[in-house]
Short mmCIF file of C-alpha atoms and ligand atoms in Angstrom, two decimals:
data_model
loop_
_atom_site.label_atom_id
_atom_site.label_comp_id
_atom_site.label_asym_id
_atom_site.label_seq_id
_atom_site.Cartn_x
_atom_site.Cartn_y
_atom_site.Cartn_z
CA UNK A 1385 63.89 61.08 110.43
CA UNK A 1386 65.92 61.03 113.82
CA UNK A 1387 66.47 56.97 113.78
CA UNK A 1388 69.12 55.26 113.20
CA UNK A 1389 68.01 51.62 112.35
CA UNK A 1390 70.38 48.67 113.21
CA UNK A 1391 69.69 45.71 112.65
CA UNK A 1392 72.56 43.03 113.96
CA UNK A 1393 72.57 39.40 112.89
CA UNK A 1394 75.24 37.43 114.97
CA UNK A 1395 75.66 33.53 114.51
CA UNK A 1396 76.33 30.98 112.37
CA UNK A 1397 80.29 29.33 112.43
CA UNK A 1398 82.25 32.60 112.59
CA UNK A 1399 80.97 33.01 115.71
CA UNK A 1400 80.57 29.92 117.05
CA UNK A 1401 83.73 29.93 119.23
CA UNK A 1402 82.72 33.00 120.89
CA UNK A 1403 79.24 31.82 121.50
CA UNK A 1404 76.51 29.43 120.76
CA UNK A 1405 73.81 31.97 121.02
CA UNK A 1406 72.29 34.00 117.77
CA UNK A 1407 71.57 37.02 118.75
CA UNK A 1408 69.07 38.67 116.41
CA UNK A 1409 68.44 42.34 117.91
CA UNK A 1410 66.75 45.14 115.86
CA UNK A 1411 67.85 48.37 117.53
CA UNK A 1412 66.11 51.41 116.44
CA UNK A 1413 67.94 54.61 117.61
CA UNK A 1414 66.19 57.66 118.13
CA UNK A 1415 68.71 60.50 117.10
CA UNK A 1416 68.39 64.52 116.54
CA UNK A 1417 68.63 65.10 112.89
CA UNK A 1418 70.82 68.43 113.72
CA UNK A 1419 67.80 70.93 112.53
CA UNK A 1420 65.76 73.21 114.00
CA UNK A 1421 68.37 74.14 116.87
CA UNK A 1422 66.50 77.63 117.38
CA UNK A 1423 62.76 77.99 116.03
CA UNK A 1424 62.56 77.62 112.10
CA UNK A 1425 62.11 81.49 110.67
CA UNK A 1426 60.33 81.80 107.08
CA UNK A 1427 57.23 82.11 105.18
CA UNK A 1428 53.90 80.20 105.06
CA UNK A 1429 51.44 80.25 102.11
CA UNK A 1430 48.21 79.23 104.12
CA UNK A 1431 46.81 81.98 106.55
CA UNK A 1432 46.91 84.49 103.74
CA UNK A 1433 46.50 83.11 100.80
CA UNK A 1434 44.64 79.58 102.17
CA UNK A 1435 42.88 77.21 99.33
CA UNK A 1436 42.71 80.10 96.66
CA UNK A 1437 43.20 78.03 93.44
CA UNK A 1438 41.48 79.99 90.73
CA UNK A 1439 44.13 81.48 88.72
CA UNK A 1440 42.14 82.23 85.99
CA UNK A 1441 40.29 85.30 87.75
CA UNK A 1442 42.71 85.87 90.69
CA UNK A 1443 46.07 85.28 89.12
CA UNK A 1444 48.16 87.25 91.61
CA UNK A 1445 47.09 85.70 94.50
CA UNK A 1446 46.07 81.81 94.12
CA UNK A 1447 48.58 79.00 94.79
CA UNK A 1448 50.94 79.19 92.40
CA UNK A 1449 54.59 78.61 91.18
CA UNK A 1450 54.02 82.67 90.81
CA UNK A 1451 53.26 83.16 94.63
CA UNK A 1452 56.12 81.80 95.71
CA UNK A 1453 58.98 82.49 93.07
CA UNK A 1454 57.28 86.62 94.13
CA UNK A 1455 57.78 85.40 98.04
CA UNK A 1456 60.94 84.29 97.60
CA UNK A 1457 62.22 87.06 95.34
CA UNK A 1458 60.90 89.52 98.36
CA UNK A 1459 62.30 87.86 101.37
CA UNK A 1460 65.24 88.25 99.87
CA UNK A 1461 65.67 92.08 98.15
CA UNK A 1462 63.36 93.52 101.34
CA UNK A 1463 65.67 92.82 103.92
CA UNK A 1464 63.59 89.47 105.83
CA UNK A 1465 66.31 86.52 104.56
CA UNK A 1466 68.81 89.44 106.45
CA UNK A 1467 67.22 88.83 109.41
CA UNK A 1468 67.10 85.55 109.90
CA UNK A 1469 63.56 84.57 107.70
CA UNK A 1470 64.92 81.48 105.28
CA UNK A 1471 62.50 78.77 104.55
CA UNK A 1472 59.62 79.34 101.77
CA UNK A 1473 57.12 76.93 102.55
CA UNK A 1474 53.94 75.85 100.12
CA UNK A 1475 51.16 74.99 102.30
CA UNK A 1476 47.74 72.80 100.92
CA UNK A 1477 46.18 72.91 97.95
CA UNK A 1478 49.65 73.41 95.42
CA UNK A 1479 48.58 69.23 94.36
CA UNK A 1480 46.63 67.51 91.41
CA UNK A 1481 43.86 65.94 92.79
CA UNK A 1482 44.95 62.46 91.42
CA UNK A 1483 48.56 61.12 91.91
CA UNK A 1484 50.30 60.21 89.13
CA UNK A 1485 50.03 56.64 87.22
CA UNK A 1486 52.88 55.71 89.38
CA UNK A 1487 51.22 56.66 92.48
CA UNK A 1488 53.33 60.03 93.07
CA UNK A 1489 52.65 63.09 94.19
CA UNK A 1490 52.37 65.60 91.25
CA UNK A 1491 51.78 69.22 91.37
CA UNK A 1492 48.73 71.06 89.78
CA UNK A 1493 50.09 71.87 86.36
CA UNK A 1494 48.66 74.57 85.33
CA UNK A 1495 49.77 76.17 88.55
CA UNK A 1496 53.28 74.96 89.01
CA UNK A 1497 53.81 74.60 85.28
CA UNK A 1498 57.81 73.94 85.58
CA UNK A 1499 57.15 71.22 88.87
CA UNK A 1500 58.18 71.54 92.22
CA UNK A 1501 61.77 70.38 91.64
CA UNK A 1502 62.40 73.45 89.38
CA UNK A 1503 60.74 75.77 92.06
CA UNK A 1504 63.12 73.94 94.78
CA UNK A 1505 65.55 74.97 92.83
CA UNK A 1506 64.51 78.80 92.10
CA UNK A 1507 64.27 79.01 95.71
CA UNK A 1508 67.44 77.47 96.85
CA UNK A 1509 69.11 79.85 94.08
CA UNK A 1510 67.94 82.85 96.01
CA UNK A 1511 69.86 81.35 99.47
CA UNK A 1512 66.74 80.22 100.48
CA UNK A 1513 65.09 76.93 101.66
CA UNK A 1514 62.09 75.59 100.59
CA UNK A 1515 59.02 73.44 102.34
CA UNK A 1516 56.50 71.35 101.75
CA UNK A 1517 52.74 70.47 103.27
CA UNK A 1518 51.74 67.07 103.09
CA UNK A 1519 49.28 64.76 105.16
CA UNK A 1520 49.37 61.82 107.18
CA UNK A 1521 45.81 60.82 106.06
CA UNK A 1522 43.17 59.65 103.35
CA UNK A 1523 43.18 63.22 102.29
CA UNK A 1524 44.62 66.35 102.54
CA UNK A 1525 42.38 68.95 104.94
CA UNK A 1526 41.44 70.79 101.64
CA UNK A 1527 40.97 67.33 100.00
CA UNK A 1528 43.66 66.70 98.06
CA UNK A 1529 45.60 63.50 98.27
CA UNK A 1530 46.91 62.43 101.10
CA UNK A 1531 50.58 59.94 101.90
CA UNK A 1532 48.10 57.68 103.43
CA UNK A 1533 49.62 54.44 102.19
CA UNK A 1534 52.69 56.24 99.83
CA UNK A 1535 54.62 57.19 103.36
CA UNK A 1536 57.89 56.01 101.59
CA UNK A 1537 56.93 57.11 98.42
CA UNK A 1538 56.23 60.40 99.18
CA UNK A 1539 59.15 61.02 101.47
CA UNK A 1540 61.81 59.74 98.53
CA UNK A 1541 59.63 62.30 96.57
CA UNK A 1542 59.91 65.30 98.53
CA UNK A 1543 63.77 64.78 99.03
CA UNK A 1544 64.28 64.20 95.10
CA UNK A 1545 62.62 67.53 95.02
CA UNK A 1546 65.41 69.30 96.82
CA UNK A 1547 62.88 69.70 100.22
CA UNK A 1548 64.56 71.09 103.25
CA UNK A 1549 60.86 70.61 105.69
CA UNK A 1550 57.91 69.01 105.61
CA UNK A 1551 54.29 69.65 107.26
CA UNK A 1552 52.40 67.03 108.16
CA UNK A 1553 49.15 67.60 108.45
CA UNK A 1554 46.71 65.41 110.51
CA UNK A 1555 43.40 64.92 108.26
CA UNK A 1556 41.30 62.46 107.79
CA UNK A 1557 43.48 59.87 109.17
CA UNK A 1558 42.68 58.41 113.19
CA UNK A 1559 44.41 59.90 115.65
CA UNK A 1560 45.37 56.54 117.76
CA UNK A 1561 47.32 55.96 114.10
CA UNK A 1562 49.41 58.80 114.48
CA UNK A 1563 51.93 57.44 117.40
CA UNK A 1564 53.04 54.63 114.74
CA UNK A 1565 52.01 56.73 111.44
CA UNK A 1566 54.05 59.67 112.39
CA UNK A 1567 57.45 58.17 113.07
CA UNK A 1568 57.37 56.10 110.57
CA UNK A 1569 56.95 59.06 108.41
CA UNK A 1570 59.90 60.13 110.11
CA UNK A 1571 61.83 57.43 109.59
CA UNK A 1572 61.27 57.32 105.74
CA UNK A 1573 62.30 60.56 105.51
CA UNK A 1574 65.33 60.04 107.30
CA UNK A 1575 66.15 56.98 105.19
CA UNK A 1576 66.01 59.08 102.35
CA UNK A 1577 69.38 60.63 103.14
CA UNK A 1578 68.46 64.55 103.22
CA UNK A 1579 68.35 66.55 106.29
CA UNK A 1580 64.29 67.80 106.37
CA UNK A 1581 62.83 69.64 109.19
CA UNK A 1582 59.61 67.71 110.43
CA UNK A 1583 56.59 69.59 111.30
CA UNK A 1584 53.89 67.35 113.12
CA UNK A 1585 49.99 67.83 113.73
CA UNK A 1586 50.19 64.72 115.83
CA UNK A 1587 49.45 66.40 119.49
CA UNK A 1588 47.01 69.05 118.46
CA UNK A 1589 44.16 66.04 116.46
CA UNK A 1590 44.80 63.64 119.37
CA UNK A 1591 44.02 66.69 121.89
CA UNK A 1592 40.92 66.95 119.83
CA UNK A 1593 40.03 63.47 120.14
CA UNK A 1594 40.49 63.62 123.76
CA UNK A 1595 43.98 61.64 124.03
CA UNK A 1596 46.75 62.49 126.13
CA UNK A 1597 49.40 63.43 123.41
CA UNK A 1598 53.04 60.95 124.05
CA UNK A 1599 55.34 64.21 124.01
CA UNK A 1600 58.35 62.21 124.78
CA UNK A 1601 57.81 60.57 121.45
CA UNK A 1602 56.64 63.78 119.58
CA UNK A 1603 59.79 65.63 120.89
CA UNK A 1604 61.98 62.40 119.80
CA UNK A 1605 60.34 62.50 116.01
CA UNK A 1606 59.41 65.80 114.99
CA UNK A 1607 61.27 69.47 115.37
CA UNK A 1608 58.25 70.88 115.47
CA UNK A 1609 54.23 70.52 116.32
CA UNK A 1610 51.01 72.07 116.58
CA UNK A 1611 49.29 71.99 119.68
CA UNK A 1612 46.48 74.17 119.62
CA UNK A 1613 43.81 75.58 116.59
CA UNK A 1614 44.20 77.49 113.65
CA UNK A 1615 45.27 80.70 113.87
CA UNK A 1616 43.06 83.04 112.14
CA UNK A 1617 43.02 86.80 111.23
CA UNK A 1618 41.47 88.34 114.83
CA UNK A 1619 42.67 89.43 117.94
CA UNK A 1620 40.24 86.96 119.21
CA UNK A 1621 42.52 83.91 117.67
CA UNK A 1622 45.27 85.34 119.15
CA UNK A 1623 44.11 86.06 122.51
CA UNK A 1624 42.89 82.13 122.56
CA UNK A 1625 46.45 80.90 121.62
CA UNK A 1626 48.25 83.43 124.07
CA UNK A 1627 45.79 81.74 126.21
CA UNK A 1628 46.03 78.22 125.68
CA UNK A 1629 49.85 78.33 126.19
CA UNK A 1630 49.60 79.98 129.16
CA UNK A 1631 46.75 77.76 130.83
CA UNK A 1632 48.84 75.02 129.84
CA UNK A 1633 52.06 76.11 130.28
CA UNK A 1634 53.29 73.21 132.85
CA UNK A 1635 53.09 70.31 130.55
CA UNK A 1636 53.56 72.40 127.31
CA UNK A 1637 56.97 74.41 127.96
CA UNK A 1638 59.40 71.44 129.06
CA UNK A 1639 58.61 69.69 125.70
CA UNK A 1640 60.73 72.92 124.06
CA UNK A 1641 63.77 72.98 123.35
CA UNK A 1642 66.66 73.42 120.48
CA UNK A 1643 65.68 70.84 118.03
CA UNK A 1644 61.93 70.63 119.36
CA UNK A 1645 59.80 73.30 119.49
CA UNK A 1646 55.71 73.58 120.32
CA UNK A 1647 53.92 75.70 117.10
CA UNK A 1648 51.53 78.33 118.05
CA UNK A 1649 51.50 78.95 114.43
CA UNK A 1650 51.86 81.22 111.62
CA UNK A 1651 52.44 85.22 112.24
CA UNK A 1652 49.54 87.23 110.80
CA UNK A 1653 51.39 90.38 111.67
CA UNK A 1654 50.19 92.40 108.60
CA UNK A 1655 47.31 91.27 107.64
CA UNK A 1656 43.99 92.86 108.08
CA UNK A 1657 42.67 91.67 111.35
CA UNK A 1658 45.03 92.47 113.91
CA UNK A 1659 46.25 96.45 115.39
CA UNK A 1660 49.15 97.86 114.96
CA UNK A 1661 49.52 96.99 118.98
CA UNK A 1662 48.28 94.11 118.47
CA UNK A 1663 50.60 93.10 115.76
CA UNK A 1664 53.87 93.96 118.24
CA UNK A 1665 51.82 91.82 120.60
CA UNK A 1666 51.80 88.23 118.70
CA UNK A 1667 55.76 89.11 117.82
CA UNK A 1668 56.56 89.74 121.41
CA UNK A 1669 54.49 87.20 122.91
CA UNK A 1670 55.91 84.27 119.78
CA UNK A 1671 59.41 85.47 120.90
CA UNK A 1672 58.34 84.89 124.74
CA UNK A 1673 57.09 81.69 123.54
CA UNK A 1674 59.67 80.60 121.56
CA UNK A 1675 57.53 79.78 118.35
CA UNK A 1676 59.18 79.45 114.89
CA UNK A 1677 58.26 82.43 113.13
CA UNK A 1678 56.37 81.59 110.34
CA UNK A 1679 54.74 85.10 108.39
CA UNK A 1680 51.81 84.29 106.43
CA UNK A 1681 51.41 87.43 104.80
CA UNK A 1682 51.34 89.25 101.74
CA UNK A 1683 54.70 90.61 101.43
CA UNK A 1684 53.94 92.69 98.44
CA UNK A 1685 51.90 95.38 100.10
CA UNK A 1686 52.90 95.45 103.32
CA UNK A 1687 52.98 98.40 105.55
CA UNK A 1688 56.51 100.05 106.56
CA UNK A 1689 55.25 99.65 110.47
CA UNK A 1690 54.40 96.04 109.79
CA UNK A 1691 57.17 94.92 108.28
CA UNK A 1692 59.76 96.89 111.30
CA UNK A 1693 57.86 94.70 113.27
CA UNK A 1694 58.21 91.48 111.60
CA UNK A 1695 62.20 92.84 111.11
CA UNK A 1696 62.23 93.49 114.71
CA UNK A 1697 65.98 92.11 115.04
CA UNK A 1698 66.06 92.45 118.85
CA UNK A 1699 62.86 90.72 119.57
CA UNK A 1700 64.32 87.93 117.00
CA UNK A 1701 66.91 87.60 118.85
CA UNK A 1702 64.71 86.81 121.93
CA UNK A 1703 63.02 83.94 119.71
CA UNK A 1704 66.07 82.55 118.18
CA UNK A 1705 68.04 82.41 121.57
CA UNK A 1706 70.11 79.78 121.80
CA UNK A 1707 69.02 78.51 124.96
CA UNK A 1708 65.94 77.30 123.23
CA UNK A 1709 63.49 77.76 127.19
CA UNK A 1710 60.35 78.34 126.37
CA UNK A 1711 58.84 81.60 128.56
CA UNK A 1712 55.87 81.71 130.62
CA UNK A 1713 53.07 83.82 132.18
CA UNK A 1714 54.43 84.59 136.10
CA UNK A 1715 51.92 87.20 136.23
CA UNK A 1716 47.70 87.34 135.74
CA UNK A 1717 45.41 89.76 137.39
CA UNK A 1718 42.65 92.32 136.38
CA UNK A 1719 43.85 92.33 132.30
CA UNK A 1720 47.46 92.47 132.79
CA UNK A 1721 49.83 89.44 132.62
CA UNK A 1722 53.96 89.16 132.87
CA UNK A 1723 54.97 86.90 130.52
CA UNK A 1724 58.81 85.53 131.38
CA UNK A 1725 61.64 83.78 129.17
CA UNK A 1726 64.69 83.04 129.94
CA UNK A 1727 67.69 84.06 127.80
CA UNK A 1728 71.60 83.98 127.33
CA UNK A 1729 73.49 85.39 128.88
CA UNK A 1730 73.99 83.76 132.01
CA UNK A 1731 76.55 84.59 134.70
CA UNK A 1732 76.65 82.95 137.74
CA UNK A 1733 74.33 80.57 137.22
CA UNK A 1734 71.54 83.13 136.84
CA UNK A 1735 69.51 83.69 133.83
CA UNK A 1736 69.11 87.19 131.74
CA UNK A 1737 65.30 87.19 130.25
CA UNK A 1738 62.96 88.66 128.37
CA UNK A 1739 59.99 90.03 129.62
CA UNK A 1740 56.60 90.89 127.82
CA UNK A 1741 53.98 93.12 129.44
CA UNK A 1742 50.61 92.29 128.23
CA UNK A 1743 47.90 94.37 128.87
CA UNK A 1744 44.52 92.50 127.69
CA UNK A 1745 42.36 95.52 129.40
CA UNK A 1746 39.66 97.45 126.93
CA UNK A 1747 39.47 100.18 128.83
CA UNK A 1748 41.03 102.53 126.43
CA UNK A 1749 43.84 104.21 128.10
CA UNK A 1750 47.07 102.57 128.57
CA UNK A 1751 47.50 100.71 132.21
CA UNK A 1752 50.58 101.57 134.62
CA UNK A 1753 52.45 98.35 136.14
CA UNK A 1754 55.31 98.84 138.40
CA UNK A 1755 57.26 95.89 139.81
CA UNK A 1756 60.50 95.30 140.94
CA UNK A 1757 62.80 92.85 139.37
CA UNK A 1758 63.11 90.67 142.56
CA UNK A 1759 59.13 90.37 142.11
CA UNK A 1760 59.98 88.90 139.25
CA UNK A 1761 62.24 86.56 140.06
CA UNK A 1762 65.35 88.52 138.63
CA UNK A 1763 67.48 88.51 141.74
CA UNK A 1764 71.10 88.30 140.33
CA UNK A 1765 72.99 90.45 142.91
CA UNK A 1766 74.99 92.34 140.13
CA UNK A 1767 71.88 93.47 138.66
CA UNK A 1768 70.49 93.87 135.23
CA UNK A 1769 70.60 95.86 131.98
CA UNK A 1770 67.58 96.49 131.04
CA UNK A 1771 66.30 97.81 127.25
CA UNK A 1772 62.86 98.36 126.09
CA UNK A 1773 63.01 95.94 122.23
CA UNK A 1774 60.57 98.40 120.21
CA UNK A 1775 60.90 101.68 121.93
CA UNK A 1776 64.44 103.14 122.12
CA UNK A 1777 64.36 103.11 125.79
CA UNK A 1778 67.37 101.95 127.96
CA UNK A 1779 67.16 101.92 131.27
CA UNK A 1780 70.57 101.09 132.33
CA UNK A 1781 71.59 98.85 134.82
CA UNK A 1782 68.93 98.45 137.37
CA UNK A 1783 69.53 95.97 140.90
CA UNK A 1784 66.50 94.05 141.62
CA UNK A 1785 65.33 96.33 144.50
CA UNK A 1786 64.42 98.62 141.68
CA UNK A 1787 60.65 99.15 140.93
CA UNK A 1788 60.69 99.43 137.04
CA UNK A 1789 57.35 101.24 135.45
CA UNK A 1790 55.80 100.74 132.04
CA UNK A 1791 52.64 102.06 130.47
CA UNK A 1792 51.29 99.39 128.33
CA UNK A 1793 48.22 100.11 125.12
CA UNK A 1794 45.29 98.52 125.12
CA UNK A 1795 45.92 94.87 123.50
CA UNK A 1796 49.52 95.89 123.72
CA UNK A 1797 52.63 94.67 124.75
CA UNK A 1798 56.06 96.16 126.56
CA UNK A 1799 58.78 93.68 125.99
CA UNK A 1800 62.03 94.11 127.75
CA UNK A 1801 65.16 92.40 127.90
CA UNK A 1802 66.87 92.33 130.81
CA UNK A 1803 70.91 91.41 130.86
CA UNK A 1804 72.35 89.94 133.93
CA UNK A 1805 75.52 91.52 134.65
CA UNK A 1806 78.21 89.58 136.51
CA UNK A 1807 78.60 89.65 140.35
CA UNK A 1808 81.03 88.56 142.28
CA UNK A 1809 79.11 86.98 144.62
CA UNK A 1810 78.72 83.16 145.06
CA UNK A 1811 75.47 81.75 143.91
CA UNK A 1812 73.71 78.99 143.66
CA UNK A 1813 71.65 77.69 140.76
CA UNK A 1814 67.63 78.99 141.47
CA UNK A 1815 64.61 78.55 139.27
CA UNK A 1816 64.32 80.30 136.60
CA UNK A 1817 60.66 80.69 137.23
CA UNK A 1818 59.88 82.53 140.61
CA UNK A 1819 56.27 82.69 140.40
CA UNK A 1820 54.46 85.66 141.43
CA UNK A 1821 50.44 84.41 141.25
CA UNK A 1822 50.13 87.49 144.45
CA UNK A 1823 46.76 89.13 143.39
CA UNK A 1824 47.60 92.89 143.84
CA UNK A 1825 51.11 92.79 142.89
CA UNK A 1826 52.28 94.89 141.54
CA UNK A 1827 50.22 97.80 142.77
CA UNK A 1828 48.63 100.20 140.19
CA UNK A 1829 46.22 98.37 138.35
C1 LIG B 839 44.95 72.46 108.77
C2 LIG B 839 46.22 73.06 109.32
C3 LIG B 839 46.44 74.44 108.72
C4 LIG B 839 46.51 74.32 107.20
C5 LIG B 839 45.25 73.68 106.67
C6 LIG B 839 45.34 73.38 105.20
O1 LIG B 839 43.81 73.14 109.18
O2 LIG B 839 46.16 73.15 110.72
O3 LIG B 839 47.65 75.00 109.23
O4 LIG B 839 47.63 73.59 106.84
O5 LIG B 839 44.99 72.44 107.35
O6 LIG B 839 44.19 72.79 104.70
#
């Protein structure tokens, strides 16, 4: 999708004057396709609703032209397209088992009974934009067909469906194939004309398989990718992705960026297995993380607190910053981490940020952390505004001498955002990322 393909044939007479040589060069380009320039906001069938297909005894929640013309209507009338939420996404399971005699894709039909075009175009109706799931192998993971072998074909397909992004997943194909398999998905579906956001599997099944994912080549072909497992409804999924992106954060942040972006997957805020503090946790810490925010939930019953959270516009506005740096953990010790991102604006070559207290304690009360900003690397001489993003705290401008204190809940989070203000000082450009690994720092836990 981000090539340009060139393919130059110099020689015969024309040129002959100029020079004897032919010069045959094939020049592939790799280029940005323009999309994804903050992370991709919207909603995902599979967490929720996952392989239900039995519409005869569950008609209100299987896979279904239903489900998402009922998605779409509600992202838009309750206030989540406002916010920034745009793409409806189908996920596995909405395909026929068989392709068609012409060895298309083709929908289910009796549960897309108008086809996916005329769903494309129910959804793009509403303002929205609408994506697809496909995979790179045999087989789909739930077992439906895969573009094994119909890469072009199924590309041209989703784009004469009206598709503005495309999952691939990783299935049942080998993971050594997926360095060529991949791009040259890409590159069909860049042929094809229409702008679609790419959403890769590549690192996260060559992880599995023990390889050393290419991420210079992942970032170059795909907008966004999975790096780590499933997300599923516990704190205990959560806790291992907050984890995994933390213990890896060296190789896995400088791979994000506007246009490229690592996918700790969907948002279960919602759903039944996570807190209410748990829920303003995985929004914090995606925002921290920079993670496109995906909700896989049922949007028809909803709670009011779950839904503030998912419509959290400040803490969106930490995600979708334009910046596009991906924030990391600056502080572990005894249950309580310091998660860091930096943010716009800047001024004088220092950063503003965003900063998420995590407290990962069970010990039932919430914990006390104190630190100054200079411990954590906020240093800008002028100081910084700081604002709690779900309480309606604001502490004013604070200089980085100052000790701020927060209480943070059991499996909870504080986020803050902290604004540089301008100085008139000269400065020179510092790393964002002053770590603070000093066991016992700060002091009351
Ligand atoms: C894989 C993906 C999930 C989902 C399922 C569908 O497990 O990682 O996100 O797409 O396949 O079968």
């Amino acid at each position: 999708m981000k090539y340009e393909a060139k393919n130059c044939v110099m020689g015969g007479n024309a040129l002959r004057a100029v020079t004897t040589l032919l010069i045959i060069c094939v020049h592939v380009l790799a280029l940005e396709n323009g999309l994804a320039r903050t992370p991709p906001m919207g909603w995902l069938a599979w967490e929720r609703f996952r392989c239900n297909t039995d519409c005869k005894n569950d008609p209100d929640n299987c896979i279904s032209d239903k489900l998402f013309r009922t998605m779409t209507d509600i992202v838009v009338s309750e206030g989540y397209a406002d916010v920034g939420y745009e793409y409806i996404n189908i996920d596995d399971c909405w395909l026929d088992k068989e392709r068609s005699y012409s060895g298309h894709l083709q929908a289910d039909a009796e549960r897309f009974p108008y086809g996916i075009r005329d769903l494309s175009d129910y959804v793009h109706a509403k303002g929205l934009k609408f994506g697809m799931y496909e995979d790179y192998g045999n087989y789909t993971c739930a077992g439906y067909p895969g573009a094994l072998g119909y890469l072009e074909t199924d590309a041209q397909t989703f784009a004469s469906w009206n598709v503005d992004y495309v999952k691939l997943d990783g299935c049942y194909s080998h993971p050594r194939d997926m360095d060529v398999g991949y791009p040259e998905f890409g590159f069909h579906l860049n042929r094809t004309g229409r702008a679609m956001v790419y959403s890769c599997s590549w690192p996260v099944y060559q992880i599995y398989a023990g390889m050393q994912p290419n991420f210079t080549k992942i970032i170059e072909h795909c907008n966004l990718w999975r790096n780590f497992d499933d997300i599923q409804d516990s704190w205990a999924s959560l806790e291992s992705i907050i984890d995994y992106y933390g213990n890896n954060q060296d190789t896995i942040i400088p791979n994000a960026g506007p246009g490229h972006w690592n996918d700790p997957d969907m948002l279960i805020v919602g759903n039944f297995g996570l807190s209410y503090e748990q829920s303003k946790t995985q929004m914090a810490m995606w925002a921290i993380l920079a993670a496109p925010l995906l909700m896989s939930v049922d949007l028809r019953t909803i709670r009011a607190e779950y839904k503030a959270i998912l419509q959290n516009k400040k803490i969106i506005a930490v995600d979708q910053d334009p910046l596009g740096i991906q924030g990391r953990r600056i502080y572990k010790h005894k249950g309580i981490e310091i998660w860091a991102r930096p943010i716009t604006p800047i001024s004088n070559s220092y950063f503003s940020y965003a900063i998420a207290f995590l407290n990962r304690r069970t010990d039932g009360t919430p914990s006390d952390v104190a630190v100054t900003l200079h411990e954590m690397g906020l240093v800008a001489p002028g100081g910084y505004r700081i604002e709690d993003l779900y309480e309606d705290v604001d502490y004013g401008v604070l200089t980085p001498q100052t000790k701020i204190k927060v209480k943070v809940n059991p499996s909870g989070v504080v986020i803050l955002r902290a604004d540089v203000q301008p100085s008139f000082r000269h400065s020179t450009p510092f790393n964002p990322f002053r770590q603070i690994f000093r066991p016992g720092l700060p002091n009351t836990f």
